[in-house]
């Protein structure tokens, strides 16, 4: 499918499926909160995410400077990676449903 093995399809599936499920819960949560509370929560979310935007590119550049040792992937590593991906998708989906923001703000 392209990208020469640079896409982790299992992790992408975990993020997408968990995000789709929890977005419904976020959308339902909006009915339980008033407009002013949602505005304040969105403002706090934006204040929290804003410094992460420039930090992400800085941290990504640092990641490539340090070369990780090559080791065999065990089943425990795979499960851990998928659980982390599922958690990211769940948080991203819930916030997308709650605030209507794109999941990219978290991912």
PDB file of C-alpha atoms in Angstrom:
ATOM      1  CA  UNK A   1       0.000   0.000   0.000  1.00  0.00           C
ATOM      2  CA  UNK A   2       2.949   2.357  -0.012  1.00  0.00           C
ATOM      3  CA  UNK A   3       4.968   4.242   2.592  1.00  0.00           C
ATOM      4  CA  UNK A   4       7.530   1.404   2.578  1.00  0.00           C
ATOM      5  CA  UNK A   5       6.576  -0.098   5.934  1.00  0.00           C
ATOM      6  CA  UNK A   6       6.402   3.232   7.745  1.00  0.00           C
ATOM      7  CA  UNK A   7       2.740   2.845   8.683  1.00  0.00           C
ATOM      8  CA  UNK A   8       1.842   0.679  11.656  1.00  0.00           C
ATOM      9  CA  UNK A   9      -1.544  -0.598  10.513  1.00  0.00           C
ATOM     10  CA  UNK A  10      -2.341  -2.333  13.812  1.00  0.00           C
ATOM     11  CA  UNK A  11      -1.737   0.863  15.800  1.00  0.00           C
ATOM     12  CA  UNK A  12      -3.709   2.903  13.263  1.00  0.00           C
ATOM     13  CA  UNK A  13      -6.634   0.484  13.545  1.00  0.00           C
ATOM     14  CA  UNK A  14      -6.530   0.672  17.358  1.00  0.00           C
ATOM     15  CA  UNK A  15      -6.472   4.481  17.319  1.00  0.00           C
ATOM     16  CA  UNK A  16      -9.260   4.766  14.735  1.00  0.00           C
ATOM     17  CA  UNK A  17     -11.596   2.168  16.215  1.00  0.00           C
ATOM     18  CA  UNK A  18     -11.267   3.403  19.799  1.00  0.00           C
ATOM     19  CA  UNK A  19     -11.624   6.997  18.616  1.00  0.00           C
ATOM     20  CA  UNK A  20     -14.838   6.233  16.762  1.00  0.00           C
ATOM     21  CA  UNK A  21     -16.325   4.474  19.776  1.00  0.00           C
ATOM     22  CA  UNK A  22     -15.463   7.126  22.359  1.00  0.00           C
ATOM     23  CA  UNK A  23     -16.468  10.065  20.141  1.00  0.00           C
ATOM     24  CA  UNK A  24     -20.072   9.049  20.769  1.00  0.00           C
ATOM     25  CA  UNK A  25     -19.496   9.272  24.527  1.00  0.00           C
ATOM     26  CA  UNK A  26     -17.959  12.729  24.126  1.00  0.00           C
ATOM     27  CA  UNK A  27     -20.924  13.879  22.060  1.00  0.00           C
ATOM     28  CA  UNK A  28     -23.326  12.579  24.704  1.00  0.00           C
ATOM     29  CA  UNK A  29     -21.333  14.337  27.435  1.00  0.00           C
ATOM     30  CA  UNK A  30     -21.986  17.678  25.741  1.00  0.00           C
ATOM     31  CA  UNK A  31     -25.692  17.305  26.519  1.00  0.00           C
ATOM     32  CA  UNK A  32     -24.868  17.092  30.225  1.00  0.00           C
ATOM     33  CA  UNK A  33     -22.778  20.281  30.290  1.00  0.00           C
ATOM     34  CA  UNK A  34     -23.920  23.863  29.939  1.00  0.00           C
ATOM     35  CA  UNK A  35     -22.619  26.185  27.235  1.00  0.00           C
ATOM     36  CA  UNK A  36     -20.454  28.295  29.587  1.00  0.00           C
ATOM     37  CA  UNK A  37     -18.885  25.158  31.101  1.00  0.00           C
ATOM     38  CA  UNK A  38     -18.075  23.803  27.630  1.00  0.00           C
ATOM     39  CA  UNK A  39     -16.534  27.147  26.621  1.00  0.00           C
ATOM     40  CA  UNK A  40     -14.299  27.167  29.706  1.00  0.00           C
ATOM     41  CA  UNK A  41     -13.317  23.551  29.180  1.00  0.00           C
ATOM     42  CA  UNK A  42     -12.458  24.217  25.532  1.00  0.00           C
ATOM     43  CA  UNK A  43     -10.414  27.266  26.553  1.00  0.00           C
ATOM     44  CA  UNK A  44      -8.446  25.198  29.074  1.00  0.00           C
ATOM     45  CA  UNK A  45      -7.949  22.482  26.477  1.00  0.00           C
ATOM     46  CA  UNK A  46      -6.565  25.015  23.987  1.00  0.00           C
ATOM     47  CA  UNK A  47      -4.236  26.504  26.593  1.00  0.00           C
ATOM     48  CA  UNK A  48      -2.981  23.005  27.383  1.00  0.00           C
ATOM     49  CA  UNK A  49      -2.509  21.998  23.715  1.00  0.00           C
ATOM     50  CA  UNK A  50      -0.973  25.262  22.444  1.00  0.00           C
ATOM     51  CA  UNK A  51       2.558  24.669  23.837  1.00  0.00           C
ATOM     52  CA  UNK A  52       2.510  21.101  22.530  1.00  0.00           C
ATOM     53  CA  UNK A  53       2.369  22.225  18.897  1.00  0.00           C
ATOM     54  CA  UNK A  54       5.911  23.670  18.736  1.00  0.00           C
ATOM     55  CA  UNK A  55       7.166  21.127  21.276  1.00  0.00           C
ATOM     56  CA  UNK A  56       6.086  18.242  19.044  1.00  0.00           C
ATOM     57  CA  UNK A  57       8.416  19.221  16.211  1.00  0.00           C
ATOM     58  CA  UNK A  58      11.254  19.790  18.678  1.00  0.00           C
ATOM     59  CA  UNK A  59      10.753  16.410  20.336  1.00  0.00           C
ATOM     60  CA  UNK A  60      10.405  14.645  16.980  1.00  0.00           C
ATOM     61  CA  UNK A  61      13.753  16.089  15.872  1.00  0.00           C
ATOM     62  CA  UNK A  62      15.390  14.907  19.115  1.00  0.00           C
ATOM     63  CA  UNK A  63      13.960  11.414  18.606  1.00  0.00           C
ATOM     64  CA  UNK A  64      15.823  10.997  15.309  1.00  0.00           C
ATOM     65  CA  UNK A  65      19.118  12.167  16.807  1.00  0.00           C
ATOM     66  CA  UNK A  66      19.190   9.236  19.229  1.00  0.00           C
ATOM     67  CA  UNK A  67      19.270   5.965  17.392  1.00  0.00           C
ATOM     68  CA  UNK A  68      17.402   3.239  19.209  1.00  0.00           C
ATOM     69  CA  UNK A  69      18.991  -0.181  19.454  1.00  0.00           C
ATOM     70  CA  UNK A  70      17.418  -2.789  17.222  1.00  0.00           C
ATOM     71  CA  UNK A  71      15.760  -5.584  19.163  1.00  0.00           C
ATOM     72  CA  UNK A  72      13.222  -8.262  18.501  1.00  0.00           C
ATOM     73  CA  UNK A  73       9.618  -7.335  19.189  1.00  0.00           C
ATOM     74  CA  UNK A  74       7.959  -9.644  21.695  1.00  0.00           C
ATOM     75  CA  UNK A  75       4.259 -10.273  22.102  1.00  0.00           C
ATOM     76  CA  UNK A  76       4.310  -8.170  25.305  1.00  0.00           C
ATOM     77  CA  UNK A  77       5.764  -5.237  23.358  1.00  0.00           C
ATOM     78  CA  UNK A  78       3.040  -5.600  20.746  1.00  0.00           C
ATOM     79  CA  UNK A  79       0.268  -5.667  23.368  1.00  0.00           C
ATOM     80  CA  UNK A  80       1.770  -2.647  25.147  1.00  0.00           C
ATOM     81  CA  UNK A  81       1.999  -0.716  21.871  1.00  0.00           C
ATOM     82  CA  UNK A  82      -1.618  -1.532  20.997  1.00  0.00           C
ATOM     83  CA  UNK A  83      -2.864  -0.562  24.474  1.00  0.00           C
ATOM     84  CA  UNK A  84      -1.083   2.778  24.231  1.00  0.00           C
ATOM     85  CA  UNK A  85      -2.560   3.308  20.759  1.00  0.00           C
ATOM     86  CA  UNK A  86      -6.033   2.415  22.049  1.00  0.00           C
ATOM     87  CA  UNK A  87      -5.658   4.893  24.933  1.00  0.00           C
ATOM     88  CA  UNK A  88      -4.592   7.647  22.531  1.00  0.00           C
ATOM     89  CA  UNK A  89      -7.536   6.878  20.253  1.00  0.00           C
ATOM     90  CA  UNK A  90      -9.951   6.824  23.193  1.00  0.00           C
ATOM     91  CA  UNK A  91      -8.845  10.209  24.529  1.00  0.00           C
ATOM     92  CA  UNK A  92      -8.732  11.703  21.071  1.00  0.00           C
ATOM     93  CA  UNK A  93     -12.185  10.419  20.176  1.00  0.00           C
ATOM     94  CA  UNK A  94     -13.787  11.561  23.415  1.00  0.00           C
ATOM     95  CA  UNK A  95     -12.369  15.068  23.076  1.00  0.00           C
ATOM     96  CA  UNK A  96     -13.357  15.196  19.405  1.00  0.00           C
ATOM     97  CA  UNK A  97     -16.925  14.339  20.370  1.00  0.00           C
ATOM     98  CA  UNK A  98     -16.956  16.697  23.338  1.00  0.00           C
ATOM     99  CA  UNK A  99     -15.447  19.787  21.721  1.00  0.00           C
ATOM    100  CA  UNK A 100     -15.771  19.069  18.027  1.00  0.00           C
ATOM    101  CA  UNK A 101     -12.006  19.415  17.611  1.00  0.00           C
ATOM    102  CA  UNK A 102     -10.039  17.163  15.346  1.00  0.00           C
ATOM    103  CA  UNK A 103      -8.236  14.213  16.846  1.00  0.00           C
ATOM    104  CA  UNK A 104      -4.945  15.616  15.585  1.00  0.00           C
ATOM    105  CA  UNK A 105      -4.852  17.982  18.538  1.00  0.00           C
ATOM    106  CA  UNK A 106      -4.144  14.998  20.763  1.00  0.00           C
ATOM    107  CA  UNK A 107      -2.452  12.558  18.421  1.00  0.00           C
TER     108      UNK A 107
END
